[in-house]
XYZ file of C-alpha atoms in Angstrom:
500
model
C 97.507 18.076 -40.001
C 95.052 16.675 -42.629
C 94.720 12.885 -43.140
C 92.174 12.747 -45.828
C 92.691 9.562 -47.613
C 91.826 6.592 -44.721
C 94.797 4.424 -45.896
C 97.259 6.301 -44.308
C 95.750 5.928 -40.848
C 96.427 2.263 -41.282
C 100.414 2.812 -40.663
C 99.700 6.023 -38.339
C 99.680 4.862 -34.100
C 99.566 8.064 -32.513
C 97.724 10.749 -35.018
C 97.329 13.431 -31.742
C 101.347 13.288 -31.293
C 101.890 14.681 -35.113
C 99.662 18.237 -34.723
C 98.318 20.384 -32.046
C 95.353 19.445 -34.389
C 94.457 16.710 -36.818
C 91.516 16.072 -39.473
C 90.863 12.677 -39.812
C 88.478 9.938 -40.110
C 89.438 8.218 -36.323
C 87.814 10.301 -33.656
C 84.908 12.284 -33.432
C 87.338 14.862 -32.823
C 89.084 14.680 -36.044
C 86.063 14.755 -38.243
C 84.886 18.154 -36.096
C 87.855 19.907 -37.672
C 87.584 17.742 -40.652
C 83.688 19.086 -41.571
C 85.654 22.533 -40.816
C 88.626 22.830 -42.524
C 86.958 20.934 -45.608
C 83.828 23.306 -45.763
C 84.820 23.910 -49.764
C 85.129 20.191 -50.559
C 82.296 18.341 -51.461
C 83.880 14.818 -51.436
C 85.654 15.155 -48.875
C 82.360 16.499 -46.644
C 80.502 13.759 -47.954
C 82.634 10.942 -46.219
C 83.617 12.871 -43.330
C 79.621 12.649 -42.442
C 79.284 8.780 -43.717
C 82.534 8.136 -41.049
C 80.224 10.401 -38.547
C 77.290 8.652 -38.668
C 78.913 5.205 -38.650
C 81.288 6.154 -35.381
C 78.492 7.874 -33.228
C 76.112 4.809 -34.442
C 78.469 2.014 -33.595
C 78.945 4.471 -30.187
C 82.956 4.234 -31.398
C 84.672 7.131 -29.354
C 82.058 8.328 -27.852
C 83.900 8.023 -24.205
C 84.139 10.753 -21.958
C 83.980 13.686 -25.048
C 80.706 12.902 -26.130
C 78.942 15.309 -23.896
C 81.101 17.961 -24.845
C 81.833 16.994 -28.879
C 78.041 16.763 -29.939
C 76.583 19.978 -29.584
C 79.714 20.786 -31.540
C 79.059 18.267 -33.892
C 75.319 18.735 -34.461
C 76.557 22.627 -35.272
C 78.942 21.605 -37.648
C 76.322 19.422 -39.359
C 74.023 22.074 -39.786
C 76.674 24.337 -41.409
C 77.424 21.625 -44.101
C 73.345 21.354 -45.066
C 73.047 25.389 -44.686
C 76.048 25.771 -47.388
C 74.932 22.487 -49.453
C 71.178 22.909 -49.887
C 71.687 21.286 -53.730
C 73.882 18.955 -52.759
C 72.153 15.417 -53.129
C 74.090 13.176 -51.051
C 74.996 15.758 -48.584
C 71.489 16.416 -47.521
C 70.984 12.311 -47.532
C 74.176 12.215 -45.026
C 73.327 14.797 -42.907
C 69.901 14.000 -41.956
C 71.047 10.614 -41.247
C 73.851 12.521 -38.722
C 71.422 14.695 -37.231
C 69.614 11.177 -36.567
C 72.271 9.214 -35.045
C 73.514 12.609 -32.896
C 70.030 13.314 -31.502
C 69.773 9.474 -30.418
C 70.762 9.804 -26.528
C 67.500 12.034 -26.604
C 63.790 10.596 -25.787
C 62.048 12.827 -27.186
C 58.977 11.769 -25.601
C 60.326 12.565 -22.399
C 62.832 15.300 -23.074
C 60.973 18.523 -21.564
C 64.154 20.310 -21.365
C 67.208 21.576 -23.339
C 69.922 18.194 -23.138
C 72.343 20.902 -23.384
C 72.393 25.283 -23.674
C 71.536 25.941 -27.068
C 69.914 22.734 -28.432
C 66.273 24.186 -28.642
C 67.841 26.538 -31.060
C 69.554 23.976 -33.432
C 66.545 22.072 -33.109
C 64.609 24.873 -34.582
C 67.148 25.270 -37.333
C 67.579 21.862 -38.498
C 63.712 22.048 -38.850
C 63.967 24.967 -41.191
C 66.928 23.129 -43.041
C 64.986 20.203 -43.524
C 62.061 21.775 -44.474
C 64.202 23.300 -47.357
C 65.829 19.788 -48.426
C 62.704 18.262 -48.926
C 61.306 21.193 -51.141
C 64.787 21.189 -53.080
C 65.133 17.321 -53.023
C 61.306 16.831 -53.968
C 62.487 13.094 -56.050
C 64.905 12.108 -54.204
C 63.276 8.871 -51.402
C 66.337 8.400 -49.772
C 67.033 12.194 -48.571
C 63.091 12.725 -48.245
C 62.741 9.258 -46.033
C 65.905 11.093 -43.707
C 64.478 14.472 -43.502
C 61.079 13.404 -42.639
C 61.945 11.027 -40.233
C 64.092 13.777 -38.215
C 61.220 16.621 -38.538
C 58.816 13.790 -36.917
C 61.149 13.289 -34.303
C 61.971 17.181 -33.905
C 58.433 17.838 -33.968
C 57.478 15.129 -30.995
C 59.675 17.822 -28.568
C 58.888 21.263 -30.546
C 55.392 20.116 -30.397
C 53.536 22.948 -32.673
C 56.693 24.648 -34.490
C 56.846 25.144 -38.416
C 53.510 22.898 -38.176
C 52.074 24.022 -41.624
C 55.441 24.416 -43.296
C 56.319 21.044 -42.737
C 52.480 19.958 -43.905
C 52.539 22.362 -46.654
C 56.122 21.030 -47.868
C 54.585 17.759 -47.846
C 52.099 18.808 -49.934
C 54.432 19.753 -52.747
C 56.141 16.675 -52.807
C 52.790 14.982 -53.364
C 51.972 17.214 -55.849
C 55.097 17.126 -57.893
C 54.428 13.368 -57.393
C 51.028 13.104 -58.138
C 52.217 14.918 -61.981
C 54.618 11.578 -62.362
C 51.974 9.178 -61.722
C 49.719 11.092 -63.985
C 52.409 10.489 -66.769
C 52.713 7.254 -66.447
C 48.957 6.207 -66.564
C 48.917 8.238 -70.220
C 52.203 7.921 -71.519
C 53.338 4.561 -69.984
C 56.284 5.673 -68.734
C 59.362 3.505 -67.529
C 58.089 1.284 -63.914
C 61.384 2.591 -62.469
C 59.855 6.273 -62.262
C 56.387 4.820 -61.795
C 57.444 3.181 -58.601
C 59.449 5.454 -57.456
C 56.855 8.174 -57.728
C 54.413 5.319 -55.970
C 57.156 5.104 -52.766
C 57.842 8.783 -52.301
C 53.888 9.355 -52.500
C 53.696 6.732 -49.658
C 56.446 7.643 -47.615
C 55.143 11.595 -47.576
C 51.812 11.037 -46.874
C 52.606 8.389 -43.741
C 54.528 11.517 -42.600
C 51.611 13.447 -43.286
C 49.561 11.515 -41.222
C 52.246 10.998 -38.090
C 52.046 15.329 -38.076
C 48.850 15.299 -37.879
C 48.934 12.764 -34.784
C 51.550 14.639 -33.362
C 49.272 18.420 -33.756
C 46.451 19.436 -31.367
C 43.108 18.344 -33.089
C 41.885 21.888 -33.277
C 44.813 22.023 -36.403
C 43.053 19.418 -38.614
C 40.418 22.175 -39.922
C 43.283 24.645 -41.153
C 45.317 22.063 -42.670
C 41.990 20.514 -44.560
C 42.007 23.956 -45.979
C 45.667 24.010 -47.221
C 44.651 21.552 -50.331
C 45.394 18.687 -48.435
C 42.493 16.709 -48.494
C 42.175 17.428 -52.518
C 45.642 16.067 -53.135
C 45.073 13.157 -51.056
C 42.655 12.262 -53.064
C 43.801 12.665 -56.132
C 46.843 10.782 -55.477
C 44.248 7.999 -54.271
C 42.815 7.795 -57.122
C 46.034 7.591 -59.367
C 47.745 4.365 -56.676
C 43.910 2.911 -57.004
C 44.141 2.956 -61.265
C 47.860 1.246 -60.749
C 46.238 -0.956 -58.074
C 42.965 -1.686 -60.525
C 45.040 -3.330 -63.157
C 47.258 -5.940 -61.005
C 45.929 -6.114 -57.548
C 47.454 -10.113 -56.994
C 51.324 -8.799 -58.531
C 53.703 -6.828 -56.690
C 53.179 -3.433 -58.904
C 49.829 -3.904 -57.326
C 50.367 -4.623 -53.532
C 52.923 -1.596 -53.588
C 50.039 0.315 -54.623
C 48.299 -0.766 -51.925
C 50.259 0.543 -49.575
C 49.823 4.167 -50.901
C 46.126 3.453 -50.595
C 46.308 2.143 -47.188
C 48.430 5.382 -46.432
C 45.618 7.661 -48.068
C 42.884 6.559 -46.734
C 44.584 6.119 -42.879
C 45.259 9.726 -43.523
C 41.971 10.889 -44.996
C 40.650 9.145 -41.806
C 42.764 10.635 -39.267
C 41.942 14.872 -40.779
C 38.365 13.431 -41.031
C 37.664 12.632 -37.175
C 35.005 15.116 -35.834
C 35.629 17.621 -38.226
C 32.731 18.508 -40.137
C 34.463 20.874 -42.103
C 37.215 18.159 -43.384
C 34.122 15.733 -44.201
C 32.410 18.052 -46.536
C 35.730 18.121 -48.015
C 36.103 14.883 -48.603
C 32.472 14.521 -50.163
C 33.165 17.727 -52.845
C 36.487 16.309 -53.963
C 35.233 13.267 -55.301
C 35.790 10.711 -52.316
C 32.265 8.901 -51.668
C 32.901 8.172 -55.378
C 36.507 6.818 -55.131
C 35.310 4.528 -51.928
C 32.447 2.853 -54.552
C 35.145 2.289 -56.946
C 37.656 1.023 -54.747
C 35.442 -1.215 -52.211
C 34.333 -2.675 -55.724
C 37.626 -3.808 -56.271
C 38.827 -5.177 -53.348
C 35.535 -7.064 -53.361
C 36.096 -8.749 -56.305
C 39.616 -9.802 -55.488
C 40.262 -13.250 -55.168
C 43.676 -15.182 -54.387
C 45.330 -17.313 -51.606
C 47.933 -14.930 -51.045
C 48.254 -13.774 -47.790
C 49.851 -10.450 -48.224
C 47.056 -9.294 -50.644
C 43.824 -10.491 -48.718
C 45.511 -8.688 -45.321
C 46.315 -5.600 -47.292
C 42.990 -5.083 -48.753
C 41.098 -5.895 -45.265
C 43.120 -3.076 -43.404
C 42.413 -1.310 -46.561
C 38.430 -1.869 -46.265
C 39.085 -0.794 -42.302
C 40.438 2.382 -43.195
C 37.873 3.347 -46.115
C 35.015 2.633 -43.229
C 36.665 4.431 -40.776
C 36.604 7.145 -42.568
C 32.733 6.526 -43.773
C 31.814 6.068 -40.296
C 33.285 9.887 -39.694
C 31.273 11.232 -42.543
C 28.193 9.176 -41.067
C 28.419 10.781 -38.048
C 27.836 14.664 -39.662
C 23.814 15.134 -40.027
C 24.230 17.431 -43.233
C 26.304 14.937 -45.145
C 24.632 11.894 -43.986
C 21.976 11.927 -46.503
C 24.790 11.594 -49.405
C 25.479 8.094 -48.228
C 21.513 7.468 -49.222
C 22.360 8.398 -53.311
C 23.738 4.953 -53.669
C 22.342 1.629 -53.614
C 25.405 0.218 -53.930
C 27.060 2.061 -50.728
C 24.113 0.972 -48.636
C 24.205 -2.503 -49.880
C 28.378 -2.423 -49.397
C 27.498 -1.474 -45.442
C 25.132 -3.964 -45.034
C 27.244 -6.803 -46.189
C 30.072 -5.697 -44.487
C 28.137 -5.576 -41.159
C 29.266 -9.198 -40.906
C 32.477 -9.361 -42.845
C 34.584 -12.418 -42.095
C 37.882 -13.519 -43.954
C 39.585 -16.576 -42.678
C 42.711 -15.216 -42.941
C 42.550 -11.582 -41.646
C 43.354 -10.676 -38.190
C 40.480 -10.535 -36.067
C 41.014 -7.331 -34.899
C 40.643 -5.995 -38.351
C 37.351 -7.821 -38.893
C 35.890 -6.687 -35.924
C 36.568 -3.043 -36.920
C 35.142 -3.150 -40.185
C 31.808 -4.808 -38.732
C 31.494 -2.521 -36.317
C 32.106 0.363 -38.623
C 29.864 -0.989 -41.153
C 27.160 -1.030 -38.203
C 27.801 1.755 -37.098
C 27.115 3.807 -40.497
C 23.909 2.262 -40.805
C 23.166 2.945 -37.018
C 23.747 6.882 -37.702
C 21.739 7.029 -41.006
C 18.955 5.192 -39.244
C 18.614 7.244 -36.617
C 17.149 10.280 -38.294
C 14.249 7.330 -38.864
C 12.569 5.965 -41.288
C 10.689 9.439 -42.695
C 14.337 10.243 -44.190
C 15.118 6.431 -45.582
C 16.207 7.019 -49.396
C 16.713 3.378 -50.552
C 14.063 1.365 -52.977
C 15.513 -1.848 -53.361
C 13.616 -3.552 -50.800
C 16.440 -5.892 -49.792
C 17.557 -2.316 -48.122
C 14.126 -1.280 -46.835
C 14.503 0.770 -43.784
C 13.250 -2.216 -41.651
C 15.675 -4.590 -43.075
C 18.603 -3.206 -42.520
C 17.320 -1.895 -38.614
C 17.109 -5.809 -37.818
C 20.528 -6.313 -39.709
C 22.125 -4.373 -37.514
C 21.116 -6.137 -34.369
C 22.059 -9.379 -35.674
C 25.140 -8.576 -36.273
C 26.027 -6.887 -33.084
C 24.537 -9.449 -31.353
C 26.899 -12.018 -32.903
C 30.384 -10.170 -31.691
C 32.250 -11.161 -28.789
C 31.959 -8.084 -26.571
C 35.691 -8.565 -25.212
C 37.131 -8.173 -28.727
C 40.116 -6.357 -29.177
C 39.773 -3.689 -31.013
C 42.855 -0.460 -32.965
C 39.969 2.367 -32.504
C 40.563 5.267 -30.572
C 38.392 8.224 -29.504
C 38.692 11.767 -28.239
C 35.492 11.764 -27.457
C 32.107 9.562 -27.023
C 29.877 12.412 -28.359
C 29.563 10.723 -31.846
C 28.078 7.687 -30.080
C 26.350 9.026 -26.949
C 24.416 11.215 -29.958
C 22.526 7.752 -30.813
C 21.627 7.604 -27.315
C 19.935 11.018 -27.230
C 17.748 10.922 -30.098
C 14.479 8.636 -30.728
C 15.338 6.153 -32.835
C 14.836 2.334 -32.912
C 16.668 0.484 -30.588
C 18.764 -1.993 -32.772
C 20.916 1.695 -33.309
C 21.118 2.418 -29.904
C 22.043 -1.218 -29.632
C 25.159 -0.674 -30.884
C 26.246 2.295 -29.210
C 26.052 0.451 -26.095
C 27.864 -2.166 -27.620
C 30.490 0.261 -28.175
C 30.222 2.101 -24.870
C 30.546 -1.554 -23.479
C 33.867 -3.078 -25.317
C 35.610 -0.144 -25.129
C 35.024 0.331 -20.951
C 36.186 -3.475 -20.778
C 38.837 -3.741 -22.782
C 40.330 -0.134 -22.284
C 38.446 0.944 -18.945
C 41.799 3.561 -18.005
C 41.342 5.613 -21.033
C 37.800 4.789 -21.828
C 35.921 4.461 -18.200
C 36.793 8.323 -17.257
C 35.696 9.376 -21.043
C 32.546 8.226 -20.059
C 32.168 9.885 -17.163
C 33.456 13.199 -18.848
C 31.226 12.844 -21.471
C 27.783 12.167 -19.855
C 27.708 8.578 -20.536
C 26.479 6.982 -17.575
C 23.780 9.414 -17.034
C 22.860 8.486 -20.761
C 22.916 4.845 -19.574
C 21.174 5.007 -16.603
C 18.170 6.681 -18.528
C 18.116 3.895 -21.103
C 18.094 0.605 -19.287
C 15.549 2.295 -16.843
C 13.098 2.981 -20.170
C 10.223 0.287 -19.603
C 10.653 -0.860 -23.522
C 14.223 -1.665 -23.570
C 15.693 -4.730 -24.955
C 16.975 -7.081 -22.709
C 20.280 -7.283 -24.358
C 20.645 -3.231 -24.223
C 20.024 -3.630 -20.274
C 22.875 -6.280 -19.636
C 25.555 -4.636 -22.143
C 24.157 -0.949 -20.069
C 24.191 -3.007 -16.390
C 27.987 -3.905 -17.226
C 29.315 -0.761 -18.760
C 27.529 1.688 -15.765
C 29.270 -1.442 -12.975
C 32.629 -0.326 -14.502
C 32.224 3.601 -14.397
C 31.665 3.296 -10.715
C 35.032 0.601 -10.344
C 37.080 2.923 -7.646
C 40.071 1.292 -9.048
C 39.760 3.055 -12.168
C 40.938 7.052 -11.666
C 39.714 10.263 -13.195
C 42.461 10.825 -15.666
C 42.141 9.332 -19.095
C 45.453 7.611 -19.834
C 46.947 8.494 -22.935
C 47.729 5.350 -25.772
């Protein structure tokens, strides 16, 4: 028996007593043969998954079935997207199904099939999804669905259809990046402007959760896949949109899609040389100047925009402080003036209004950029303007990491302490090394289970050891190196590095 129009159920008790059995939009039951029976009708397809997701999200008669209807379910599902790849609202529907059906599952704790035969839906609602995004490139609400379950999927899957899902990704941005274009030459309508300006956000914040999700050795191959190129490029197109109203909405949307960008850009750039020399030959040492210019000169009282544009800053020298820390590329920071000078001032950046965890990151990556140029000494110094000469800046940098509170809290997070312990290695003047220790130092206090066992791992309290022990060192670099070597031998702290 088929009850397709709802009404009807409203003078209906008993539906079960009518049929041996009944489509309908009551039980979970009922829309199981329902999503069968109806496999040829769109409409009806369409509400049978909007009653789905609503009764299994509500947990409506769920009861003592549910174990035995959802893998059922989740099948019948993936049948409807397999046969409706075109279908718009079908593809919105069903991701959000898949969503509200996989919800009993942690996936960071799920090391084992829920039920026989999951891993293998799992690894074909991947493929589906994969295929709705490429097929439903404009669409934000079907995209924002289908990206949200392959994050999920991809959490318990851990490596599977990695590069299809990035390289799908990369479409979308591209056919994206082609709308924003328009509309900076044609002025086209701000309905598809925006639009454009959310989907571009939305796909490269999943972009960036992959690549948290992937083993670090896969940030080199997917550099190589175009990535970094159309990052930056649509970068530069959300930065012209942001350049002409940063204080009005239009403009703080924008924003976000450079917040998302450079976060992103960040993330692929972290100890991977190849991804930084990327990131120099597309154009983005440029793009930085141009956009640290603007946020520079922004001035309002609004909240939303100065807190924006500080995370903002954060990001862009984040990602500097990666292309700092690559010897080769280091002199290109040197062919400014104005990149210097924007390092310098930001050593000691301070906003009022800004979180202090955000100010503390961009003076410490602002340091630390000048601490890695300056230690390949003075012999390779490039600046003229002798407001920047080599021995200005060296003192610069010790005030201002003198002036932090060495028990800030602090977003950062390393793999690895190489980058830093580097400083320590090489002769150089000791306002750099200064601030490697710094670093060594917050990060043991304020994070000793993750960072305290790096250290060890790494060499760092060797590295220590050597430099308080040098009859020249600073007083300051023997107290922050007294504390930090104190905590690597704390017993209470263990040998495994906890994960954040």
């Amino acid at each position: 028996l088929g009850i397709v129009v709802q009404d009807v159920l409203f003078f209906i008790q008993d539906v079960d007593s009518l049929a041996v059995k009944v489509a309908s939009h009551r039980k979970l039951e009922h829309i199981l043969v329902l999503l069968h029976k109806y496999r040829n009708n769109v409409a009806v397809l369409e509400q049978a998954l909007k009653t789905l997701f609503t009764l299994h999200r509500n947990r409506i008669d769920l009861g003592y079935s549910s174990a035995y209807i959802e893998p059922q379910l989740f099948e019948a599902v993936l049948c409807v997207l397999e046969r409706y790849p075109f279908a718009d609202q079908i593809n919105h529907i069903s991701a959000a199904c898949l969503y509200t059906l996989n919800s009993n599952n942690d996936m960071q704790t799920l090391v084992s099939e829920p039920y026989p035969g999951y891993d293998k839906q799992v690894r074909r609602a991947m493929n589906l999804l994969i295929i709705s995004i490429s097929v439903h490139y404009s669409q934000y609400d079907v995209l924002r669905n289908c990206m949200g379950m392959l994050s999920q999927f991809s959490v318990y899957l851990k490596e599977f259809l990695f590069y299809e899902i990035v390289h799908s990704y990369i479409n979308v941005l591209e056919r994206q990046q082609s709308v924003l274009e328009r509309s900076t030459v044609l002025s086209i309508e701000d309905m598809a402007r925006d639009k454009a300006n959310k989907i571009s956000t939305l796909t490269v914040k999943a972009i960036n959760t992959s690549i948290c999700q992937s083993a670090c050795g896969k940030k080199n191959t997917v550099g190589k896949m175009k990535l970094i190129e159309t990052i930056l490029n649509i970068s530069r197109l959300g930065f012209s949109m942001f350049r002409q109203f940063p204080h009005e909405t239009d403009g703080i949307n924008f924003c976000d899609l450079l917040l998302e960008t450079w976060s992103t850009l960040w993330n692929i750039t972290d100890e991977q040389a190849g991804n930084c020399d990327r990131f120099v030959q597309y154009g983005g040492l440029e793009l930085y100047l141009d956009t640290y210019f603007v946020c520079s000169q922004v001035k309002t009282d609004d909240r939303r925009v100065t807190v924006k544009i500080t995370t903002l800053i954060r990001n862009m020298l984040g990602l500097m402080g990666n292309i700092a820390e690559v010897a080769h590329i280091r002199p290109r920071l040197q062919e400014s003036e104005d990149m210097i000078r924007s390092f310098y001032m930001l050593r000691s950046y301070s906003k009022e209004s800004d979180s202090e965890c955000d100010i503390i990151e961009i003076r410490y990556s602002a340091a630390g950029i000048l601490s890695h140029i300056c230690s390949d000494g003075p012999e390779k110094w490039q600046v003229v303007d002798e407001e920047l000469s080599y021995d200005t800046v060296v003192k610069g940098i010790e005030e201002a990491v003198d002036s932090w509170d060495i028990n800030s809290k602090r977003s950062i997070n390393y793999k690895s302490f190489n980058p830093i312990l580097h400083i320590l290695k090489v002769d150089c003047p000791y306002p750099c090394k200064l601030w490697a220790v710094w670093a060594l130092t917050n990060l043991c206090q304020t994070k000793a289970g993750r960072f305290v066992p790096m250290l060890r791992r790494d060499g760092g309290v060797e590295l220590l050891n050597k430099l308080k022990e040098a009859p020249d060192c600073p007083e300051n670099i023997k107290r922050l190196s007294t504390i930090t070597i104190m905590k690597a031998y704390d017993p209470n702290i263990g040998p495994e590095i906890e994960e954040t």
